[in-house]
Tab-separated table of C-alpha atoms in Angstrom:
chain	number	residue	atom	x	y	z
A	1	UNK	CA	5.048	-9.670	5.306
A	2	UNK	CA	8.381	-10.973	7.076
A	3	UNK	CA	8.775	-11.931	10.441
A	4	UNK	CA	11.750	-11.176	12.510
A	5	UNK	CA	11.578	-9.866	15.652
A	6	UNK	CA	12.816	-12.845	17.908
A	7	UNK	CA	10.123	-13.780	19.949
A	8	UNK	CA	7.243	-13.108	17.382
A	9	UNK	CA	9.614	-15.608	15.223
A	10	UNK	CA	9.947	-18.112	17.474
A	11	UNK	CA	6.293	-18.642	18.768
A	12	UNK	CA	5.318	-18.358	15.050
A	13	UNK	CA	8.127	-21.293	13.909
A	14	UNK	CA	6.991	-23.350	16.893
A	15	UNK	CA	3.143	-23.043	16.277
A	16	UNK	CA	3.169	-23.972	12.381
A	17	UNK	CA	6.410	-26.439	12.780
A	18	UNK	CA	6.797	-28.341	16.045
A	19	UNK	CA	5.853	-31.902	15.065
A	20	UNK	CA	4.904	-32.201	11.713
A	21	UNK	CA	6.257	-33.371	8.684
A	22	UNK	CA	7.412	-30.939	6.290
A	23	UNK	CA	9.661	-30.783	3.044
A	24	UNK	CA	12.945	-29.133	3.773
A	25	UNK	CA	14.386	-27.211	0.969
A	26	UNK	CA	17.449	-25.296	-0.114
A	27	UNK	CA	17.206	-21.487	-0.029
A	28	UNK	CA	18.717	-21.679	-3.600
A	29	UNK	CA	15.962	-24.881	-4.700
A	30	UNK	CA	19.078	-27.216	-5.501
A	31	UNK	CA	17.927	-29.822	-2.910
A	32	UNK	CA	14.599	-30.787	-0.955
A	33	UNK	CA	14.072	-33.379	1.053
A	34	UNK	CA	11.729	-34.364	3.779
A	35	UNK	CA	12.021	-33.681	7.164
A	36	UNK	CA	10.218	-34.535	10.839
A	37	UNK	CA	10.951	-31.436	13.037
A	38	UNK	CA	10.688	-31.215	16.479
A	39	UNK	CA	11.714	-28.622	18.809
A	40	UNK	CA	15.139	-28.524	21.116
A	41	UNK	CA	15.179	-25.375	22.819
A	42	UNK	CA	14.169	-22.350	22.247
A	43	UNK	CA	16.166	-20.338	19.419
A	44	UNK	CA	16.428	-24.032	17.385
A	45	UNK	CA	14.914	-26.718	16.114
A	46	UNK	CA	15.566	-30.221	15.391
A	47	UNK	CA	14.948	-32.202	12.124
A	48	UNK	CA	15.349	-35.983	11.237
A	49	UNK	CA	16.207	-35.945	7.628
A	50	UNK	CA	18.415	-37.810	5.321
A	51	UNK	CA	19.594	-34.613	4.134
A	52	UNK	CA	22.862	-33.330	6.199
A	53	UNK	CA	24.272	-30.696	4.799
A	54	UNK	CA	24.929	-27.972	7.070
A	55	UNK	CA	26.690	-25.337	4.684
A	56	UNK	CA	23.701	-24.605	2.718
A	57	UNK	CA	20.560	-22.269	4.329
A	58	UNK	CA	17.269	-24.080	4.936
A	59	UNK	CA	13.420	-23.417	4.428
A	60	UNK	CA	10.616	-24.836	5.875
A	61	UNK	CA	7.627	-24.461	4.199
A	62	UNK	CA	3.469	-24.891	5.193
A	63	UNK	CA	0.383	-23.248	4.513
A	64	UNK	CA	-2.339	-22.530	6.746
A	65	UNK	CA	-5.390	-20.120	6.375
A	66	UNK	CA	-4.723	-19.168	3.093
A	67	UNK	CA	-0.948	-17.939	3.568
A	68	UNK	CA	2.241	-19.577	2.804
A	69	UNK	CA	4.634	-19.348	5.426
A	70	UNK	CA	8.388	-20.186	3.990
A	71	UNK	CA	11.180	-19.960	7.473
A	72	UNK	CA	14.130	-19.009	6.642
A	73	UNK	CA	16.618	-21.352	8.833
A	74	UNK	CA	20.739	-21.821	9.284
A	75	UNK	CA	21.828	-25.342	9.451
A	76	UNK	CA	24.285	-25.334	12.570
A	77	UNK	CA	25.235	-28.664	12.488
A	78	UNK	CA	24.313	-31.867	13.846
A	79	UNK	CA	23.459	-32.964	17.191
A	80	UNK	CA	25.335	-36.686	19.565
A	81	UNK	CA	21.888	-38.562	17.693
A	82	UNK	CA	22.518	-36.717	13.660
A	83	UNK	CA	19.136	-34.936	14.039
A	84	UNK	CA	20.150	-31.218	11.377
A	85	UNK	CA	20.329	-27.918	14.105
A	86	UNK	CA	18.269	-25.214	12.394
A	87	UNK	CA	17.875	-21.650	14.275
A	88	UNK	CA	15.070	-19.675	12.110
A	89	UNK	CA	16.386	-16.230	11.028
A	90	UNK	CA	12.905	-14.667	9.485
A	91	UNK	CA	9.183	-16.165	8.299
A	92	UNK	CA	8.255	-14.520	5.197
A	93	UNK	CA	4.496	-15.070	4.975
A	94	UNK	CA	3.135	-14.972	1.218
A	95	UNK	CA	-0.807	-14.862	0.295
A	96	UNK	CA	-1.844	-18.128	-1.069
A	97	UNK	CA	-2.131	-17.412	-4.821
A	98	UNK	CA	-3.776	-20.554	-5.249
A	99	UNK	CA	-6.801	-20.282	-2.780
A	100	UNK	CA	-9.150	-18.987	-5.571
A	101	UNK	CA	-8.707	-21.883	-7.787
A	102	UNK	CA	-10.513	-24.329	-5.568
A	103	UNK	CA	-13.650	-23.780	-7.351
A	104	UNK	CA	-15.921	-27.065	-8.139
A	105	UNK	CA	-14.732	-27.679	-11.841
A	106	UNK	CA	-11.152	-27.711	-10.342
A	107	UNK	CA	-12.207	-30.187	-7.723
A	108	UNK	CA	-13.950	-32.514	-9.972
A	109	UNK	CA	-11.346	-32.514	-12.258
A	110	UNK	CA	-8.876	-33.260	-9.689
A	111	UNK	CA	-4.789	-33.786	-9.943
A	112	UNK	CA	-3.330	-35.871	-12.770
A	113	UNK	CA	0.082	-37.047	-13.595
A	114	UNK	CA	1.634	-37.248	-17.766
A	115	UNK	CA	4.319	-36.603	-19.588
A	116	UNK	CA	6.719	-38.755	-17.933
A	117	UNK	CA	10.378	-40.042	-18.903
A	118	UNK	CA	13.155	-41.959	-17.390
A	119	UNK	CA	16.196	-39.118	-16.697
A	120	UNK	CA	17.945	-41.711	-17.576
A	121	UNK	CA	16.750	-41.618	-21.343
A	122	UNK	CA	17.370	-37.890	-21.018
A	123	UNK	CA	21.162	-38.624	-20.575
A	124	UNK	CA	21.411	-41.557	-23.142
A	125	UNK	CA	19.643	-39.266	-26.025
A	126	UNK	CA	21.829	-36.652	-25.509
A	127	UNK	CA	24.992	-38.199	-27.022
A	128	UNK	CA	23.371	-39.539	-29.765
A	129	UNK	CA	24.175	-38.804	-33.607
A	130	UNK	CA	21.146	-36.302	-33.879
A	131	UNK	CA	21.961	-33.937	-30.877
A	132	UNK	CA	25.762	-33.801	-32.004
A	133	UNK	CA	23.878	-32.553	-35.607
A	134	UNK	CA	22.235	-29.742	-33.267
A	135	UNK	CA	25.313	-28.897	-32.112
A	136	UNK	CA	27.372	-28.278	-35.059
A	137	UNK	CA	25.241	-26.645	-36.954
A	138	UNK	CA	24.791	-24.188	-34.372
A	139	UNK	CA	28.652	-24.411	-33.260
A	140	UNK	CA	29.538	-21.002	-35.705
A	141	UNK	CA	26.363	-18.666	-35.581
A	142	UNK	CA	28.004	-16.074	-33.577
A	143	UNK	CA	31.836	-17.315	-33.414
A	144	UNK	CA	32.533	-13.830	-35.585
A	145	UNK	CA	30.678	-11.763	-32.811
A	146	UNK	CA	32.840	-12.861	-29.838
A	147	UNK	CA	36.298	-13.741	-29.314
A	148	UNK	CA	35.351	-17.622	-28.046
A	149	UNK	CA	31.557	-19.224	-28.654
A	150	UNK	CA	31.026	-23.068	-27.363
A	151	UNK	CA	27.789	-24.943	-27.364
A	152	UNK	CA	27.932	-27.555	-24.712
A	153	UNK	CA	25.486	-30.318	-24.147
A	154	UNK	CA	26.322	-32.367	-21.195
A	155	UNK	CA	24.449	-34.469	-18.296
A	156	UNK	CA	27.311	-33.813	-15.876
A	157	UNK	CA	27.050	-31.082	-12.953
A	158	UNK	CA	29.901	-28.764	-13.285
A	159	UNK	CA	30.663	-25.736	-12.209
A	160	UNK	CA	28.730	-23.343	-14.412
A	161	UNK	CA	25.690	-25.706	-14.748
A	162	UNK	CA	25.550	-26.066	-10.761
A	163	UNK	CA	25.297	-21.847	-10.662
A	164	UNK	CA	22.541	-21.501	-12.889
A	165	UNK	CA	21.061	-24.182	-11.812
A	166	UNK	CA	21.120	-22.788	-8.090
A	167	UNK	CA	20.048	-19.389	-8.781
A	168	UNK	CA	17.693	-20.081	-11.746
A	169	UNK	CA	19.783	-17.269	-13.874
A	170	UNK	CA	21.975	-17.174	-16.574
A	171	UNK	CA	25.508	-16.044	-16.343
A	172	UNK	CA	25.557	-12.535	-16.946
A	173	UNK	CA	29.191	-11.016	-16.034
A	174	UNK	CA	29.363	-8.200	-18.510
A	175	UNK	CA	32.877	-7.071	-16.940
A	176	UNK	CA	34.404	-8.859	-14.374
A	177	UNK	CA	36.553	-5.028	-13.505
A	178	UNK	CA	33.117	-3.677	-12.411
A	179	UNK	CA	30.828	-5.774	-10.314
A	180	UNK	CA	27.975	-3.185	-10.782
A	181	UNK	CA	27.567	-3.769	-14.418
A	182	UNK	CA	26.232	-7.494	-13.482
A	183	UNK	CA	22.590	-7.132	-13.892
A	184	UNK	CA	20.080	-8.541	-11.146
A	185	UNK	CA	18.733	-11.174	-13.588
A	186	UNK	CA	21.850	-13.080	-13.542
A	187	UNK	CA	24.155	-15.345	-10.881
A	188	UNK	CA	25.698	-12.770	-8.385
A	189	UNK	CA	28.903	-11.002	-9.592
A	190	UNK	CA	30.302	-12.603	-5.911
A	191	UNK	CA	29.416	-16.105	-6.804
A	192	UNK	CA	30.722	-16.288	-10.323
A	193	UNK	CA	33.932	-15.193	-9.154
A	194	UNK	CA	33.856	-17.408	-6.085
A	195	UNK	CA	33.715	-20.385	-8.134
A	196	UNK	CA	35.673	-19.371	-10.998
A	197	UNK	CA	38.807	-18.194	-9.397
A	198	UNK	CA	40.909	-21.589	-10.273
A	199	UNK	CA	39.247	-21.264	-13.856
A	200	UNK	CA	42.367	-19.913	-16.184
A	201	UNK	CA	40.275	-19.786	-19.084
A	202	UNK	CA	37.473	-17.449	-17.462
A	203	UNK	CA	40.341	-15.242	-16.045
A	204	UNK	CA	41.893	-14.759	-19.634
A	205	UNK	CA	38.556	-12.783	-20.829
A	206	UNK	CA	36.722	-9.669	-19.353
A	207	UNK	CA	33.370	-10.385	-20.051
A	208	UNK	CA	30.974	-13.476	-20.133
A	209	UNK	CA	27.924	-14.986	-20.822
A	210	UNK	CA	26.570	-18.365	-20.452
A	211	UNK	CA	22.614	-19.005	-21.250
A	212	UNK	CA	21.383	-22.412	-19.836
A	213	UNK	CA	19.860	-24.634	-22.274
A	214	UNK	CA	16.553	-26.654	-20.452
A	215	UNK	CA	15.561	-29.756	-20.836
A	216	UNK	CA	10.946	-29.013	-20.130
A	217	UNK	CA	12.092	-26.086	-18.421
A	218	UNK	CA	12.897	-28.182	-15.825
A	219	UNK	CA	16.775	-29.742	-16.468
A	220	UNK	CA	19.931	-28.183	-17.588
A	221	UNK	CA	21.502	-30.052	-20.056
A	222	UNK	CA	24.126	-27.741	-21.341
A	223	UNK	CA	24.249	-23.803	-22.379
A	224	UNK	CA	25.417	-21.318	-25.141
A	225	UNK	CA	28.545	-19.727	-23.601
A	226	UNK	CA	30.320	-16.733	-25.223
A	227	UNK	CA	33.496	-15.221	-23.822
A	228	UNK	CA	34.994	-11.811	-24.499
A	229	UNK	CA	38.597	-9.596	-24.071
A	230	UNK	CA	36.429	-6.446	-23.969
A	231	UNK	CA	33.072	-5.972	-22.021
A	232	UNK	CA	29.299	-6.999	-23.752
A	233	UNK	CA	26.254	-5.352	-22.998
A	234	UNK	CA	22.728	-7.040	-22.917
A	235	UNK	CA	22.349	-6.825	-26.605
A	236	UNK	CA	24.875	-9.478	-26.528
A	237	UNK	CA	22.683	-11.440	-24.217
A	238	UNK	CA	19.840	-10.827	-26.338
A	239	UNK	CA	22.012	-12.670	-29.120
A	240	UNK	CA	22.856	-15.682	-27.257
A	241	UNK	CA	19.703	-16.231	-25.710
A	242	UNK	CA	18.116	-16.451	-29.119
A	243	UNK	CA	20.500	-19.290	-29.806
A	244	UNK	CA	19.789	-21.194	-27.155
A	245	UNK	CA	15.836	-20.941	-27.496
A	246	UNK	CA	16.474	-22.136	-30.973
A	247	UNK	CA	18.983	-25.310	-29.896
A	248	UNK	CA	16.090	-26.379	-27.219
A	249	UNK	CA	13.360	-26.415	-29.695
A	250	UNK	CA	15.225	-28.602	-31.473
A	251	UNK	CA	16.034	-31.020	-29.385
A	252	UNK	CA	12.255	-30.263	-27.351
A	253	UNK	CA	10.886	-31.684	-31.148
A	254	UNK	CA	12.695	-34.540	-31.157
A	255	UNK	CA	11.831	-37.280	-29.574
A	256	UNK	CA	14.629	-40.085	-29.540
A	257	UNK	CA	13.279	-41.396	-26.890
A	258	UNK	CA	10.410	-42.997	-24.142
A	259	UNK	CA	7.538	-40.915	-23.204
A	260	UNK	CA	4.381	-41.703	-21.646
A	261	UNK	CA	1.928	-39.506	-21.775
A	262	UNK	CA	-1.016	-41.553	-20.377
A	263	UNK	CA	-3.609	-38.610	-18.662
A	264	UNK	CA	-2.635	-40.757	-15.033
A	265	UNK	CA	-5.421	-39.981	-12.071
A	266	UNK	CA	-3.663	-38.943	-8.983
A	267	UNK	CA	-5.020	-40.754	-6.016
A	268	UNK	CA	-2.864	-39.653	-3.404
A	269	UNK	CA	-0.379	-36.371	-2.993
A	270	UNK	CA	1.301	-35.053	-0.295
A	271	UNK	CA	4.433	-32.981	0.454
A	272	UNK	CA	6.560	-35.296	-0.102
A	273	UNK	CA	5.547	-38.143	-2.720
A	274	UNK	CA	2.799	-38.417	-4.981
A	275	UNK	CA	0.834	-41.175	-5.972
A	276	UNK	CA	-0.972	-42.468	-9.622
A	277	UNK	CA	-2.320	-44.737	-11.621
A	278	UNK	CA	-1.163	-46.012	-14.788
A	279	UNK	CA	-2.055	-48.947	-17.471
A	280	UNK	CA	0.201	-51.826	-18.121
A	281	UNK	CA	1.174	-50.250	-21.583
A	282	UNK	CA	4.300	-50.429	-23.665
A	283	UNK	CA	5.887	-47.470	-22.202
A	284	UNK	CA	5.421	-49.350	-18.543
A	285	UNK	CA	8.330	-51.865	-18.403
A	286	UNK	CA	10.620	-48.735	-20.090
A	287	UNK	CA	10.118	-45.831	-17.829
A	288	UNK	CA	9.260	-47.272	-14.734
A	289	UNK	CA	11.513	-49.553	-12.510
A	290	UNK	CA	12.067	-49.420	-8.541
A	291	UNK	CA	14.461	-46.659	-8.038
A	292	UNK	CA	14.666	-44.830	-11.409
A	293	UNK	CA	14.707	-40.808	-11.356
A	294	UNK	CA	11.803	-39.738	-13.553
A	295	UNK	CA	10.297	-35.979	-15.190
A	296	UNK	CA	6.597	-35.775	-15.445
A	297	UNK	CA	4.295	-32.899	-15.435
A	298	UNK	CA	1.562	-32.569	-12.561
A	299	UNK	CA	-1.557	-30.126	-13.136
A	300	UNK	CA	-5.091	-29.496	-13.181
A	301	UNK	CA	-7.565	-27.247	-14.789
A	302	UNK	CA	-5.596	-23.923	-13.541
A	303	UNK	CA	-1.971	-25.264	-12.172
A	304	UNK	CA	0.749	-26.967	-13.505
A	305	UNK	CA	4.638	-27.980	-12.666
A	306	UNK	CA	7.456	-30.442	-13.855
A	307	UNK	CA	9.261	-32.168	-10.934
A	308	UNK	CA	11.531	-34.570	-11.048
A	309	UNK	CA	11.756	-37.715	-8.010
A	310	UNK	CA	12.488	-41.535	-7.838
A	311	UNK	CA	10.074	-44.204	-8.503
A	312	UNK	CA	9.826	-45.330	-4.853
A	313	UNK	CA	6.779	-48.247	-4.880
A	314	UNK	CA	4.671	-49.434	-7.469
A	315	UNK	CA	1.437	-51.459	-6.650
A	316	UNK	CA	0.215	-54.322	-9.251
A	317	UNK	CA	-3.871	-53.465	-9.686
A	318	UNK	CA	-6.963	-55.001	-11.020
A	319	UNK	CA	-6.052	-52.443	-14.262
A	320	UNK	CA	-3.337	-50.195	-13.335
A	321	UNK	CA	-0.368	-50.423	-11.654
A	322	UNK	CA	-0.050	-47.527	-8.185
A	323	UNK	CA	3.129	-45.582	-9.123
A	324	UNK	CA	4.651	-43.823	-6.422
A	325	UNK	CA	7.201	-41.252	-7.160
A	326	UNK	CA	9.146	-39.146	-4.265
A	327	UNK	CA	9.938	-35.431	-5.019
A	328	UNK	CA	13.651	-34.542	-5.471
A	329	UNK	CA	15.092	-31.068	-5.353
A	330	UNK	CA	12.131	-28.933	-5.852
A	331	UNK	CA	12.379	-25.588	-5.913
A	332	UNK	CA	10.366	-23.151	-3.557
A	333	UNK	CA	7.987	-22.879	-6.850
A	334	UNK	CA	7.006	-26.346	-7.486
A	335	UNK	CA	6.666	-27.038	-3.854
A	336	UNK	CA	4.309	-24.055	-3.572
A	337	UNK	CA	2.356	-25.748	-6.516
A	338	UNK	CA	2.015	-28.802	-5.123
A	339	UNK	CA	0.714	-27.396	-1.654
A	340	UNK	CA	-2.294	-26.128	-3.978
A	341	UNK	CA	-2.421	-29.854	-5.404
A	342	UNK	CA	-2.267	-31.468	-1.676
A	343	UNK	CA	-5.460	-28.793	-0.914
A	344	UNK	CA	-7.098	-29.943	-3.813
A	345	UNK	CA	-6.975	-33.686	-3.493
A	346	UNK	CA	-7.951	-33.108	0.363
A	347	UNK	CA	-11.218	-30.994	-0.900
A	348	UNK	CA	-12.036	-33.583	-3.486
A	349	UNK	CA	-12.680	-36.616	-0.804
């Protein structure tokens, strides 16, 4: 259901928003960050949030009675105090897949935390002898398919990287001369060629593809990219995709680097940070320092999602030490996910 007739909008924004603290998110899941809204006038709301950004659309995000209700916002700028404008457009209200799950083996089981690894060991493994291996022996698979083939590992954001990772899609232009031939599984013809217009080397070729290589399904950290004089069809995708899958199970199976994967109780979750519990063992003084962007897995009996966050506090204890770790850029997704986590934890005590 969607809600957009103006004054059905506004009395529904107001009721679930006005006041509370909520996670603010990117329409396109590229940023998140939390937010204290209040309301200005009618049409608008206000939100104090570190996040400023005022080119990107917004969503707020709650759940009550067994619906999710995701608003749709437009960042209008910021007011004389640099509280973020937002004037909801539409509330798109979604049935709670998760209500069922809150049966009493889920409960007693409760919300854990594993699987967790500095992003900063991510980066540093990457450029290491083994991964460059990966690389070249995957460099020529399909170079006498296409007229150019590259496998590129990289922790840096450009441009292509930042697309995919925005619209969760590959790059799919089968010919840039006919916008229609771009499938709805891939970026937007419009925003390829948006970004790519001061890129020479795109405009030389009629067709391309570019599969995104994940890090736990979670992290880009480079893609299979093939470029072509004449158009490609999805057989061609087919092609490349299966190189990729086979370049991140290689690098997935090795494991270069720190993991913990310590089954952690989680003793405290919100919407915005989540806390757990973890032993003094010799993965501690690796992974976790003040400040340090992690990856870690969060689940229980019937749920699970990778986020990624900061280590924001961590709390010496009799036999653990309290890790807190604040949620960056999650996706619509993994915040839905950890609603269901937040409803759990709150049955539990």
């Amino acid at each position: 259901m969607e809600i957009v007739e103006a004054e059905n909008l506004w009395k529904t924004a107001k009721t679930l928003f006005d006041g509370k603290s909520v996670q603010l998110l990117s329409s396109d899941g590229t940023k998140s960050s939390p937010a204290q809204i209040q309301v200005w006038k009618d049409g608008f709301f206000l939100a104090k949030t570190e996040n400023k950004e005022t080119n990107l659309t917004k969503v707020l995000a709650t759940r009550k009675n067994g619906k999710l209700f995701l608003c749709v916002c437009d960042a209008k700028g910021l007011d004389e105090k640099g509280l973020l404008i937002l004037a909801p457009k539409k509330i798109n209200v979604k049935e709670d897949q998760q209500k069922g799950n809150s049966d009493n083996d889920a409960i007693k089981e409760g919300v854990f935390a594993s699987n967790v690894i500095s992003l900063t060991d991510v980066t540093v493994f990457l450029g290491d002898d083994h991964i460059k291996e990966v690389i070249r022996s995957n460099s020529k698979r399909l170079q006498h398919l296409f007229d150019k083939y590259n496998v590129i590992i990289t922790d840096k954001q450009e441009d292509r990287i930042r697309l995919m990772k925005s619209f969760d899609q590959p790059i799919l232009i089968l010919n840039r001369d006919d916008p229609n031939m771009t499938p709805k599984n891939s970026v937007p013809f419009h925003e390829y060629v948006r970004l790519m217009k001061n890129d020479k080397n795109a405009h030389s070729f009629k067709a391309e593809i570019c599969v995104p290589i994940k890090y736990r399904n979670h992290i880009i950290i480079g893609y299979v990219q093939v470029l072509n004089s004449g158009r490609l069809d999805l057989n061609s995708f087919n092609l490349v995709s299966l190189v990729a899958s086979t370049i991140k199970k290689e690098i997935s199976d090795y494991n270069n680097f720190e993991e913990s994967k310590e089954i952690c109780k989680v003793t405290s979750i919100n919407e915005t940070e989540v806390t757990f519990n973890h032993s003094l063992n010799k993965h501690f003084s690796r992974i976790f320092q003040m400040s340090t962007y992690v990856i870690l897995d969060l689940y229980n009996k019937k749920s699970k999602t990778t986020i990624k966050g900061f280590i924001k506090a961590m709390k010496p204890m009799d036999k653990y030490f309290a890790v807190t770790v604040q949620y960056q850029n999650l996706s619509i997704d993994q915040y839905e996910k950890i609603e269901a986590f937040v409803e759990y934890s709150n049955s539990e005590q």
